[in-house]
Amino acid sequence: MYEPNERKVEIESKLEKELSNLNLLKEKVNKSNQLTKNMVNILSSFEHRLARLEETILPVYHQTGNLQKRQEHIEHTLKALDHVIAFYGVSQEVEPVIRAGPGLNPNGDSCLEPFLQAMNKLQAAMEYFQTHNSESVELDNVRTLFNSGGDALNREFKELLQRHNKPVPPVMLLDLVSPDEETPMEDHSASLNHLPDYVCSELQRIAEWLIINNRDEYINVYATLRGNVLHKSLQNLKEHQRSSSGGSVQGINAANSPMVRSKFRHETPNRRASKRLQHVFEKKANKMLLRASQTLEHSTGLTLGSRRSGILLAAESRDDAVDEQEMDNYLVCVMALQKLMQSERHLMLGIVPLDLQPRAFEILIRDALNMVVQDGESIAARAKRCINRHEFAAVLVVFPILKHLQSMRPEFDKIVKGCSETVTSKFSSIHNTLHGTAAKALDDFIESIRSDPSTQLPKDGTVHELTSNVLVFLEQLLDFTDTIGGVLAQNLEYNNALGQLPGGYGRTDKNKILLGMYIQKVLMELNQTLCNKSEFYSDVYLRAVFRLNNNYHVLKALQRSELVHHVQLSKPNFESTYHKMINDNKDAYTQSWGKVLSNIWPLDDPQLANFSASKMRDKDRSIIKEKFAGFNKEMEEIVKVQHGYSIADVELRESLKRDNKEFICPKYNAFYEKFTKVSFTKNPEKYIKYTPEQVSTMIDQFFDVAA
């Protein structure tokens, strides 16, 4: 019983507890519902209030936004009005600046920048009126001021150039074309400043504005004014050359003239370049003089002072002959023109647009280039007249000019790149003219040898003037091997001959070979002409001496110079050919002893062999007398004749005397020894006039007019 009751109490206790919890839960649920209801009421009230606030504020917001937009529109309108109103006042605002111009103000300051700013304002106003009110009177005012300002800029551009344009002094040009070896060429080109930096800057600013506004007429002004300066610079250089050289100085002795030596002496601190040019010219002239004098010194054994070769003297007989001084002056002018053209190209940068530079450059260089071309054509024309008169010494000046023009051509083509053919062909024109003149000179020189009109021969058989002239001319050609090679390369005859030679030679060897072929051709013509002239000698032995003198002189002259090396490239046996001709000439000369030898040789001649010293017959005595008398007569005659012969070269002269002695003396000595011991006369001194020693001494007197 006890246990069920306890269980019942326990269950009832738990039930009571759960009921208590349930009541508590219900109480909390009710409280929560009350709180939720209160919150909903609050939120509903807040929502209602927000709705009322929105209904009140939103119209105010929209109204404020509209007011702000209206304010912005008003501000933009005011700015636009101010901008437009400003255009109407531009002409009055900038007119004083435009009227004053872009030049210097009373304080000496440049007004260019303020002027350009004023012009930009006028341009903006003009564009506005053209777009929005093209019939406005103000547009006319603005346009008038704008055009006036543009004209003022053009005038200022021209006046700036005129104020600061100065010809380059001749001294500076001479330094420019003959730079110091230690100074790079670029430094010399950069040092030629035609205009101050601030002037270049202002010219560039003006040019930039004018180009932007389609006012490019300044380009012709620039090209014309700078062209005048370029032309004047070269004219001053030419005047300086004429005044410093004392006029036209002709011949190679001009290099030793005090007037020429002072040509590049200037009373200025900078005289290095002029001295270098003087040194170059004098060195070249002295080299030519040395060659001519060496030829004569080796021939005669005499020491010569300053003298000119006959071929050069022949060229001095005309006023229109071109001398070396004129050649040097012309080359200086050509090199100066090239340097000036380079500097003018550089000066154009920033002033003339790249696409318009060729047109402007043509105008700029036209007069100066024409002057140099005309001078070159004048030299070529006078050289041709000298060629027609066979004065080929004057033509030698064409080769150095042609040589320098060939070396300058690549740089010239680079400078005039983009110019019209009229300009680019100028250099080719003068080059081709001189090239044709050089070719004509070379051809006509050979023809002049062939048709040499001189009939007067040296009475003593010495070297003919024609031979000396030809050799002097040929020696001068060595300095221009490449140039002459280029001239001859265009001749079909030389090209064909060149093609027959073995290959494997370079360009330099090719030019040497071509020159060697020309020299060979000249010498062949010279030899033929001399042989023809020698036929006028009635004395066949003097004819042989004449040929011997000339052939020996030619060979020695070629050996002393480099001519022989050039000829040997195309004809290796050239020297042996001349040695053979010389030996033939000697053999022909030796025949002059025939009459002398006929009296004493051979000893086994029946007339001399068939007699007995112990049994001399009158006939034998008479024969011996006749032989001695004949020898004496012929010996005296040959001595008399050959006193008048001349052997120009010392070595050849002594060699020929030695050959004569070796040819005659042993034979006469044998004759003398044999018959002086025979009593064939009571007056031996009458027949035995000369001992072998005396005969040798007589031979020593050969080829000596003064003996």
XYZ file of C-alpha atoms in Angstrom:
707
model
C 0.000 0.000 0.000
C 2.807 2.273 0.853
C 4.475 2.178 -2.502
C 1.444 3.093 -4.656
C 0.678 6.095 -2.479
C 4.176 7.416 -2.807
C 4.008 6.959 -6.488
C 0.761 8.868 -6.603
C 2.150 11.722 -4.569
C 5.170 11.924 -6.781
C 3.037 12.057 -9.926
C 0.750 14.704 -8.488
C 3.790 16.740 -7.472
C 5.172 16.606 -10.995
C 1.764 17.465 -12.415
C 1.486 20.472 -10.189
C 4.932 21.589 -11.160
C 4.157 21.234 -14.872
C 0.923 23.157 -14.449
C 2.890 25.905 -12.759
C 5.309 26.005 -15.646
C 2.425 26.064 -18.086
C 0.870 29.024 -16.370
C 4.194 30.829 -16.360
C 4.582 30.149 -20.061
C 1.106 31.454 -20.763
C 1.920 34.576 -18.827
C 5.100 35.173 -20.815
C 3.299 34.509 -24.085
C 0.702 37.086 -23.198
C 3.428 39.580 -22.279
C 5.216 38.904 -25.580
C 2.026 39.443 -27.515
C 1.540 42.716 -25.716
C 5.076 43.834 -26.563
C 4.603 42.841 -30.213
C 1.427 44.794 -30.380
C 3.079 47.844 -28.876
C 5.994 47.581 -31.387
C 3.609 47.293 -34.309
C 1.810 50.361 -33.089
C 5.111 52.280 -32.835
C 6.248 51.218 -36.326
C 2.911 52.074 -37.810
C 3.118 55.487 -36.225
C 6.723 55.980 -37.580
C 5.675 54.926 -41.031
C 2.828 57.357 -40.948
C 5.124 60.142 -39.866
C 7.685 59.286 -42.626
C 4.967 59.419 -45.214
C 3.903 62.794 -43.977
C 7.572 64.003 -44.013
C 8.066 62.821 -47.592
C 4.961 64.592 -48.685
C 6.375 67.760 -47.135
C 10.155 67.610 -48.139
C 10.120 66.092 -51.669
C 8.608 69.144 -53.388
C 11.176 71.348 -51.675
C 13.994 69.071 -52.921
C 12.745 69.153 -56.478
C 12.366 72.902 -56.372
C 15.898 73.332 -54.998
C 17.341 71.119 -57.790
C 15.579 73.176 -60.411
C 16.939 76.350 -58.902
C 20.506 74.958 -58.953
C 20.184 74.017 -62.641
C 18.872 77.461 -63.428
C 21.829 78.973 -61.602
C 24.317 76.837 -63.588
C 22.623 77.797 -66.843
C 22.813 81.422 -65.902
C 26.529 81.102 -65.066
C 27.249 79.323 -68.383
C 25.283 81.953 -70.215
C 27.216 84.723 -68.500
C 30.518 83.059 -69.366
C 29.443 82.629 -72.978
C 28.364 86.240 -73.065
C 31.684 87.343 -71.609
C 33.489 85.187 -74.200
C 31.478 86.619 -77.067
C 31.680 90.158 -75.743
C 35.472 89.691 -75.503
C 35.628 88.988 -79.271
C 33.972 92.327 -79.920
C 36.671 94.021 -77.877
C 39.681 92.115 -79.257
C 40.416 94.559 -82.042
C 40.570 97.500 -79.651
C 42.531 95.489 -77.087
C 45.313 94.240 -79.396
C 45.439 97.091 -81.908
C 48.253 98.932 -80.038
C 50.306 95.720 -79.933
C 49.738 95.040 -83.638
C 50.533 98.623 -84.593
C 53.722 98.507 -82.520
C 54.860 95.403 -84.383
C 56.873 92.371 -83.239
C 60.204 94.177 -83.199
C 62.108 95.695 -80.318
C 60.469 98.065 -77.875
C 62.161 101.298 -76.702
C 63.869 99.321 -73.951
C 65.430 97.005 -76.490
C 63.335 93.991 -75.487
C 61.703 91.751 -78.060
C 57.940 92.152 -78.502
C 57.581 88.940 -80.474
C 55.851 86.818 -77.822
C 53.220 89.461 -76.871
C 52.667 90.073 -80.574
C 52.089 86.371 -81.269
C 49.644 86.196 -78.345
C 47.739 89.141 -79.786
C 47.678 87.476 -83.193
C 46.275 84.302 -81.646
C 43.466 86.363 -80.068
C 42.673 87.962 -83.404
C 42.639 84.555 -85.062
C 40.178 83.198 -82.488
C 37.901 86.262 -82.889
C 38.018 85.997 -86.645
C 37.085 82.319 -86.551
C 34.142 83.163 -84.228
C 32.743 85.897 -86.425
C 33.195 83.824 -89.573
C 31.153 81.058 -87.965
C 28.473 83.013 -86.101
C 28.235 86.459 -87.675
C 29.942 86.565 -91.025
C 28.368 89.918 -91.902
C 29.568 91.656 -88.767
C 31.499 94.880 -89.149
C 33.717 93.675 -86.353
C 34.816 90.776 -88.571
C 36.252 93.256 -91.055
C 38.101 95.055 -88.273
C 39.536 91.831 -86.893
C 40.481 90.513 -90.346
C 42.197 93.788 -91.238
C 44.255 93.716 -88.035
C 45.040 90.023 -88.507
C 46.282 90.519 -92.062
C 48.238 93.554 -90.968
C 49.819 91.497 -88.198
C 50.692 88.722 -90.622
C 52.370 91.252 -92.906
C 54.217 92.654 -89.907
C 55.535 89.181 -89.046
C 56.713 88.709 -92.613
C 58.450 92.092 -92.490
C 60.016 91.285 -89.134
C 61.243 87.951 -90.515
C 62.831 89.716 -93.465
C 64.302 92.519 -91.338
C 65.763 90.042 -88.852
C 67.514 88.254 -91.684
C 68.701 91.482 -93.283
C 70.042 92.832 -89.979
C 71.975 89.701 -89.109
C 72.840 88.283 -92.529
C 76.567 88.623 -93.066
C 78.752 86.947 -95.709
C 81.188 84.435 -94.324
C 84.662 86.054 -94.233
C 87.170 84.564 -96.699
C 89.518 83.726 -93.836
C 86.851 81.610 -92.174
C 86.059 79.859 -95.450
C 89.727 79.060 -95.989
C 89.908 77.604 -92.493
C 86.739 75.660 -93.181
C 87.999 73.996 -96.378
C 91.389 73.214 -94.846
C 90.696 72.034 -91.301
C 93.379 71.165 -88.814
C 94.232 67.476 -88.892
C 93.659 67.300 -85.135
C 90.169 68.808 -85.338
C 87.252 66.666 -86.543
C 85.406 67.876 -89.630
C 82.126 67.987 -87.704
C 83.542 70.568 -85.289
C 84.482 72.860 -88.149
C 81.037 72.570 -89.726
C 79.351 73.245 -86.411
C 81.528 76.301 -85.783
C 80.079 78.093 -88.821
C 77.231 80.010 -87.135
C 75.524 82.236 -89.673
C 73.055 83.759 -87.176
C 73.010 84.268 -83.383
C 71.043 81.698 -81.419
C 68.370 84.152 -80.271
C 67.811 85.275 -83.875
C 67.414 81.659 -85.010
C 64.932 81.115 -82.177
C 62.845 84.135 -83.204
C 62.960 83.163 -86.866
C 61.745 79.695 -85.964
C 58.857 81.077 -83.849
C 57.792 83.426 -86.650
C 58.138 80.703 -89.267
C 56.091 78.292 -87.151
C 53.213 80.809 -86.846
C 53.336 81.711 -90.542
C 53.257 78.083 -91.654
C 50.330 77.255 -89.331
C 48.412 80.190 -90.809
C 49.280 79.340 -94.440
C 51.562 82.335 -94.891
C 54.507 80.575 -96.556
C 55.655 83.502 -98.692
C 58.436 84.025 -96.178
C 60.159 80.928 -97.580
C 61.024 82.668 -100.855
C 62.247 85.677 -98.885
C 64.422 83.442 -96.712
C 65.798 81.531 -99.707
C 66.531 84.740 -101.642
C 68.250 86.548 -98.768
C 70.303 83.547 -97.680
C 71.113 82.856 -101.330
C 72.446 86.403 -101.680
C 74.635 85.852 -98.620
C 75.920 82.556 -100.006
C 76.662 84.143 -103.376
C 78.334 87.147 -101.747
C 80.468 84.878 -99.540
C 81.865 83.145 -102.612
C 82.327 86.436 -104.457
C 84.280 87.843 -101.518
C 86.396 84.700 -101.466
C 87.174 85.090 -105.167
C 88.012 88.770 -104.712
C 90.223 87.865 -101.791
C 92.012 85.268 -103.890
C 92.574 87.737 -106.731
C 93.801 90.527 -104.474
C 96.018 88.248 -102.394
C 97.616 86.618 -105.432
C 98.174 89.915 -107.207
C 96.147 88.823 -110.205
C 96.691 85.847 -112.451
C 99.915 84.006 -111.678
C 100.877 81.404 -114.196
C 103.254 78.492 -114.406
C 104.662 76.276 -111.706
C 107.024 78.992 -110.558
C 103.959 80.786 -109.245
C 104.270 78.712 -106.109
C 107.614 80.409 -105.419
C 106.277 83.881 -106.068
C 106.087 86.215 -103.047
C 102.582 87.187 -104.152
C 101.433 83.595 -104.051
C 103.129 82.877 -100.763
C 101.279 85.818 -99.272
C 98.002 84.720 -100.774
C 96.694 83.175 -97.587
C 98.404 85.502 -95.135
C 95.792 87.473 -93.307
C 96.224 90.075 -90.616
C 94.083 88.021 -88.245
C 94.870 85.715 -85.327
C 93.584 82.659 -87.148
C 95.897 81.890 -90.083
C 96.536 78.182 -89.667
C 94.287 77.007 -92.480
C 95.637 79.534 -94.949
C 99.165 78.444 -94.160
C 98.183 74.828 -94.668
C 96.691 75.596 -98.072
C 99.777 77.562 -99.020
C 101.937 74.630 -97.945
C 99.879 72.171 -99.991
C 100.002 74.313 -103.135
C 103.720 75.071 -102.815
C 104.518 71.419 -102.166
C 102.678 70.389 -105.318
C 104.345 73.043 -107.454
C 107.787 72.205 -106.056
C 107.166 68.553 -106.824
C 106.474 69.395 -110.468
C 109.574 71.589 -110.630
C 111.691 68.863 -109.044
C 110.606 66.324 -111.628
C 111.452 68.598 -114.518
C 114.829 69.588 -113.069
C 115.746 66.002 -112.167
C 115.233 64.983 -115.765
C 117.659 67.622 -117.012
C 120.147 67.141 -114.173
C 120.431 63.416 -114.830
C 120.800 64.126 -118.515
C 123.446 66.849 -118.378
C 125.115 66.363 -115.031
C 124.508 70.033 -114.258
C 122.864 71.338 -111.115
C 119.896 73.453 -112.113
C 118.268 76.286 -110.304
C 114.632 77.251 -110.646
C 113.622 76.723 -114.260
C 110.503 75.821 -116.151
C 110.122 73.052 -118.637
C 109.444 73.894 -122.236
C 105.986 72.430 -122.180
C 104.959 74.728 -119.337
C 106.505 77.765 -120.972
C 104.510 77.040 -124.104
C 101.335 77.189 -122.063
C 102.219 80.599 -120.677
C 102.208 82.304 -124.015
C 98.438 82.863 -123.981
C 96.313 85.040 -121.782
C 93.497 82.488 -121.702
C 95.681 79.615 -120.477
C 94.527 78.142 -117.173
C 97.311 78.183 -114.608
C 97.691 76.258 -111.364
C 96.865 79.289 -109.282
C 93.472 79.553 -110.951
C 92.939 75.829 -110.493
C 93.720 76.088 -106.780
C 91.393 79.061 -106.428
C 88.603 77.243 -108.221
C 88.966 74.138 -106.080
C 88.864 76.274 -102.943
C 85.647 77.896 -104.201
C 84.069 74.518 -104.958
C 84.969 73.154 -101.525
C 83.778 76.365 -99.883
C 80.456 76.102 -101.750
C 79.992 72.545 -100.529
C 80.660 73.542 -96.905
C 78.337 76.530 -97.170
C 75.607 74.379 -98.693
C 75.956 71.934 -95.811
C 75.667 74.707 -93.241
C 72.662 76.251 -95.032
C 70.903 72.898 -94.986
C 71.456 72.737 -91.245
C 70.310 76.341 -90.736
C 67.008 75.607 -92.503
C 65.934 73.134 -89.837
C 63.091 74.600 -87.806
C 62.693 77.576 -90.155
C 61.545 75.862 -93.346
C 59.285 72.785 -93.167
C 60.912 69.565 -94.355
C 58.549 69.150 -97.293
C 59.325 72.671 -98.544
C 63.088 72.588 -97.965
C 64.053 71.250 -101.430
C 62.199 74.104 -103.165
C 63.731 76.727 -100.878
C 67.200 75.171 -101.134
C 67.079 75.338 -104.927
C 66.415 79.073 -104.795
C 69.071 79.549 -102.100
C 71.957 77.860 -103.930
C 70.956 78.796 -107.491
C 73.174 81.865 -108.027
C 76.201 80.507 -106.174
C 75.978 77.144 -107.909
C 75.573 78.795 -111.303
C 78.635 80.944 -110.638
C 80.792 77.937 -109.745
C 79.460 75.942 -112.700
C 80.131 78.848 -115.077
C 83.667 79.190 -113.722
C 84.214 75.467 -114.285
C 82.804 75.681 -117.803
C 85.058 78.661 -118.474
C 88.084 76.659 -117.339
C 86.975 73.737 -119.525
C 86.410 76.029 -122.525
C 89.824 77.658 -122.189
C 91.400 74.262 -121.655
C 89.834 73.104 -124.924
C 91.270 76.137 -126.705
C 94.663 75.229 -125.266
C 94.157 71.675 -126.520
C 93.389 72.982 -129.984
C 96.635 74.983 -129.833
C 98.462 71.884 -128.522
C 99.336 73.672 -125.273
C 98.782 70.653 -123.077
C 100.505 72.009 -119.974
C 97.461 74.190 -119.369
C 95.222 71.126 -119.565
C 96.944 69.545 -116.564
C 94.812 71.699 -114.272
C 91.698 69.851 -115.453
C 92.768 66.579 -113.819
C 93.032 67.805 -110.198
C 89.694 69.587 -110.574
C 88.111 66.437 -111.955
C 89.717 64.375 -109.196
C 88.297 66.597 -106.449
C 84.867 66.772 -108.077
C 84.719 62.978 -108.186
C 85.582 62.735 -104.487
C 83.018 65.445 -103.609
C 80.169 64.056 -105.696
C 78.663 61.644 -103.089
C 78.437 64.426 -100.500
C 77.016 66.847 -103.057
C 74.324 64.346 -104.071
C 73.457 63.937 -100.401
C 73.138 67.694 -99.896
C 70.846 68.283 -102.913
C 68.758 65.171 -102.329
C 65.121 65.941 -103.078
C 65.885 68.918 -105.317
C 64.796 69.045 -108.930
C 66.867 67.587 -111.731
C 67.831 71.110 -112.784
C 69.888 71.401 -109.602
C 71.085 67.828 -109.268
C 72.299 67.848 -112.867
C 74.467 70.938 -112.335
C 77.245 68.963 -110.695
C 76.951 66.213 -113.279
C 77.082 68.811 -116.026
C 80.373 70.372 -114.940
C 81.780 66.939 -114.114
C 80.871 65.608 -117.557
C 82.229 68.755 -119.229
C 85.578 68.403 -117.481
C 85.525 64.649 -118.071
C 85.039 65.230 -121.795
C 87.774 67.872 -121.774
C 90.173 65.453 -120.076
C 89.351 62.704 -122.586
C 89.875 65.108 -125.485
C 93.168 66.267 -123.994
C 94.471 62.705 -123.713
C 93.432 61.809 -127.264
C 94.613 65.064 -128.805
C 97.943 64.810 -127.001
C 98.671 61.609 -128.891
C 97.469 63.202 -132.105
C 99.664 66.250 -131.495
C 102.699 63.970 -131.220
C 101.749 62.260 -134.452
C 101.254 65.538 -136.300
C 103.981 67.574 -134.599
C 104.730 70.308 -137.151
C 108.248 71.153 -136.001
C 110.881 70.349 -138.610
C 113.862 71.872 -136.844
C 116.064 69.157 -135.380
C 118.854 69.639 -132.838
C 122.070 70.025 -134.796
C 123.990 67.965 -132.272
C 121.475 65.112 -132.133
C 120.560 65.721 -128.503
C 117.189 65.009 -126.911
C 114.372 66.598 -128.905
C 112.198 69.167 -127.187
C 109.176 67.059 -128.034
C 110.594 64.182 -125.990
C 111.133 66.370 -122.936
C 107.684 67.882 -123.237
C 106.016 64.492 -123.558
C 107.820 63.075 -120.518
C 107.055 66.107 -118.374
C 103.400 65.799 -119.343
C 103.298 62.076 -118.613
C 104.924 62.489 -115.210
C 102.205 64.914 -114.176
C 99.577 62.270 -114.926
C 100.853 60.015 -112.136
C 99.167 62.144 -109.485
C 95.809 61.519 -111.129
C 96.004 57.797 -111.897
C 92.507 57.032 -110.605
C 90.988 60.032 -112.356
C 92.619 59.266 -115.696
C 91.787 55.591 -115.272
C 88.125 56.564 -114.952
C 88.380 58.663 -118.124
C 90.103 55.938 -120.136
C 87.709 53.267 -118.834
C 84.962 54.844 -120.949
C 87.059 54.423 -124.092
C 86.166 51.237 -125.943
C 89.700 50.759 -127.268
C 91.221 50.675 -123.788
C 88.408 48.513 -122.431
C 88.981 45.933 -125.149
C 92.711 45.933 -124.474
C 92.029 45.573 -120.757
C 89.775 42.608 -121.407
C 92.617 40.763 -123.132
C 94.814 40.901 -120.025
C 94.751 38.198 -117.324
C 92.211 38.926 -114.560
C 92.815 39.150 -110.848
C 93.591 42.852 -110.561
C 91.782 45.256 -108.260
C 90.258 48.608 -109.013
C 93.491 50.454 -108.189
C 95.518 48.146 -110.430
C 92.925 48.594 -113.160
C 93.455 52.357 -113.192
C 97.230 51.872 -113.188
C 96.964 49.431 -116.074
C 94.797 51.836 -118.061
C 97.255 54.674 -117.466
C 100.097 52.312 -118.392
C 98.347 51.507 -121.664
C 97.981 55.191 -122.400
C 101.657 55.861 -121.615
C 102.658 52.959 -123.847
C 100.540 54.351 -126.660
C 102.051 57.824 -126.233
C 105.597 56.464 -126.255
C 104.950 54.356 -129.340
C 103.675 57.437 -131.145
C 106.611 59.475 -129.857
C 109.112 56.895 -131.073
C 107.500 56.740 -134.506
C 107.451 60.534 -134.802
C 111.099 60.832 -133.742
C 112.115 58.144 -136.224
C 110.323 60.022 -138.972
C 111.945 63.302 -137.976
C 115.401 61.710 -137.801
C 115.197 60.887 -141.491
C 115.848 64.573 -142.159
C 119.427 64.138 -140.879
C 121.761 63.779 -143.826
C 124.376 62.259 -141.495
C 123.154 58.704 -140.867
C 125.367 58.424 -137.778
C 123.981 61.635 -136.277
C 120.572 60.123 -136.983
C 121.568 57.120 -134.854
C 122.870 59.412 -132.080
C 119.594 61.342 -132.138
C 117.545 58.186 -131.783
C 119.894 56.860 -129.108
C 119.670 60.077 -127.080
C 115.897 60.136 -127.167
C 115.355 56.448 -126.485
C 117.833 56.446 -123.604
C 116.338 59.623 -122.177
C 112.850 58.120 -122.312
C 113.934 54.912 -120.597
C 115.818 56.675 -117.807
C 113.007 59.155 -117.236
C 110.517 56.311 -116.945
C 112.770 54.431 -114.530
C 113.283 57.474 -112.322
C 109.542 57.928 -112.009
C 106.787 55.372 -111.445
C 105.791 55.492 -115.094
C 107.670 52.316 -115.901
C 105.760 50.364 -113.216
C 102.433 51.391 -114.725
C 103.533 50.383 -118.222
C 104.901 47.048 -117.043
C 101.484 46.105 -115.666
C 100.182 45.908 -119.220
C 103.474 45.133 -120.997
C 106.008 43.334 -118.759
C 108.751 43.323 -121.448
C 108.559 47.071 -121.941
C 112.080 47.806 -120.650
C 113.643 45.055 -122.719
C 112.010 46.571 -125.808
C 113.705 49.893 -125.136
C 117.027 48.198 -124.334
C 116.865 46.493 -127.710
C 116.184 49.799 -129.481
C 119.085 51.417 -127.607
C 121.443 48.575 -128.584
C 120.298 48.860 -132.203
C 120.984 52.604 -132.071
C 124.461 51.954 -130.643
C 125.188 49.411 -133.376
C 124.100 51.915 -136.010
C 126.339 54.576 -134.463
C 129.316 52.189 -134.318
C 129.218 51.985 -138.105
C 130.634 55.536 -138.116
C 134.064 53.982 -137.447
C 133.980 52.080 -140.736
C 136.285 54.392 -142.683
C 138.728 54.622 -139.793
C 138.914 50.872 -139.376
C 139.247 50.269 -143.115
C 142.809 51.636 -142.901
C 144.065 49.556 -139.960
C 141.963 46.428 -139.774
C 142.052 43.569 -140.249
C 145.781 42.987 -139.917
C 145.540 39.835 -141.963
C 144.453 41.892 -144.953
C 146.612 40.796 -147.945
C 147.901 44.330 -148.408
C 149.184 44.384 -144.818
C 150.159 40.736 -144.425
C 152.250 40.040 -147.552
C 155.428 41.936 -146.907
C 158.739 41.332 -145.174
C 160.274 43.828 -142.799
C 163.771 42.893 -144.041
C 162.834 43.112 -147.678
C 160.539 46.101 -147.926
C 159.418 46.984 -151.388
C 158.492 50.437 -152.450
C 154.960 49.209 -152.975
C 154.804 47.920 -149.408
C 156.145 51.199 -148.054
C 153.586 53.073 -150.111
C 150.735 50.918 -148.756
C 151.792 51.480 -145.144
C 152.081 55.204 -145.754
C 148.614 55.228 -147.284
C 147.183 53.311 -144.325
C 148.688 55.677 -141.743
C 147.739 58.733 -143.777
C 144.224 57.389 -144.295
C 143.848 56.625 -140.596
C 145.094 60.084 -139.633
C 142.725 61.767 -142.051
C 139.661 59.733 -141.068
C 140.468 59.980 -137.376
C 140.784 63.742 -137.557
C 137.584 63.913 -139.568
C 135.565 61.754 -137.158
C 136.916 63.715 -134.190
C 135.920 66.938 -135.890
C 132.453 65.633 -136.713
C 131.743 63.973 -133.386
C 132.852 67.003 -131.435
C 129.566 68.382 -132.669
C 127.568 65.360 -131.542
C 125.871 65.580 -128.166
C 125.109 62.768 -125.769
C 122.833 64.351 -123.198
C 123.088 61.743 -120.455
C 126.390 61.633 -118.565
C 126.347 57.874 -118.064
C 125.497 57.203 -121.697
C 128.156 59.650 -122.856
C 130.899 57.980 -120.843
C 129.641 54.537 -121.771
C 129.746 55.405 -125.461
C 133.276 56.787 -125.155
C 134.320 53.622 -123.352
C 132.767 51.457 -126.075
C 134.557 53.501 -128.726
C 137.875 52.979 -126.998
C 137.293 49.263 -126.582
C 136.313 49.081 -130.231
C 139.143 51.189 -131.745
C 142.121 51.317 -129.406
C 143.007 47.585 -129.345
C 142.897 47.448 -133.131
C 144.933 50.615 -133.578
C 147.365 49.495 -130.892
C 148.008 46.242 -132.780
C 148.427 48.169 -136.046
C 150.671 50.709 -134.347
C 152.867 48.081 -132.662
C 153.312 46.198 -135.893
C 154.171 49.014 -138.298
C 156.003 51.526 -136.119
C 158.834 49.006 -135.906
C 159.085 48.880 -139.676
C 161.230 51.414 -141.485
C 158.752 52.442 -144.182
C 159.663 56.141 -144.359
C 162.431 58.616 -143.634
C 159.854 60.973 -142.015
C 157.908 58.766 -139.576
C 156.487 61.805 -137.730
C 154.710 62.760 -140.945
C 152.697 59.524 -140.993
C 152.723 58.301 -137.410
C 150.920 61.274 -135.898
C 149.051 59.602 -133.039
C 150.054 57.091 -130.446
C 147.356 54.776 -129.026
C 147.253 56.981 -125.941
C 146.666 60.045 -128.079
C 143.865 58.252 -129.930
C 142.254 57.428 -126.593
C 142.531 61.086 -125.587
C 140.957 62.158 -128.870
C 138.026 59.836 -128.236
C 137.592 61.466 -124.838
C 136.922 64.706 -126.701
C 133.924 63.247 -128.493
C 130.468 64.722 -127.813
C 131.978 67.930 -126.490
C 131.448 71.041 -128.578
C 133.798 73.041 -126.375
C 136.675 70.600 -126.817
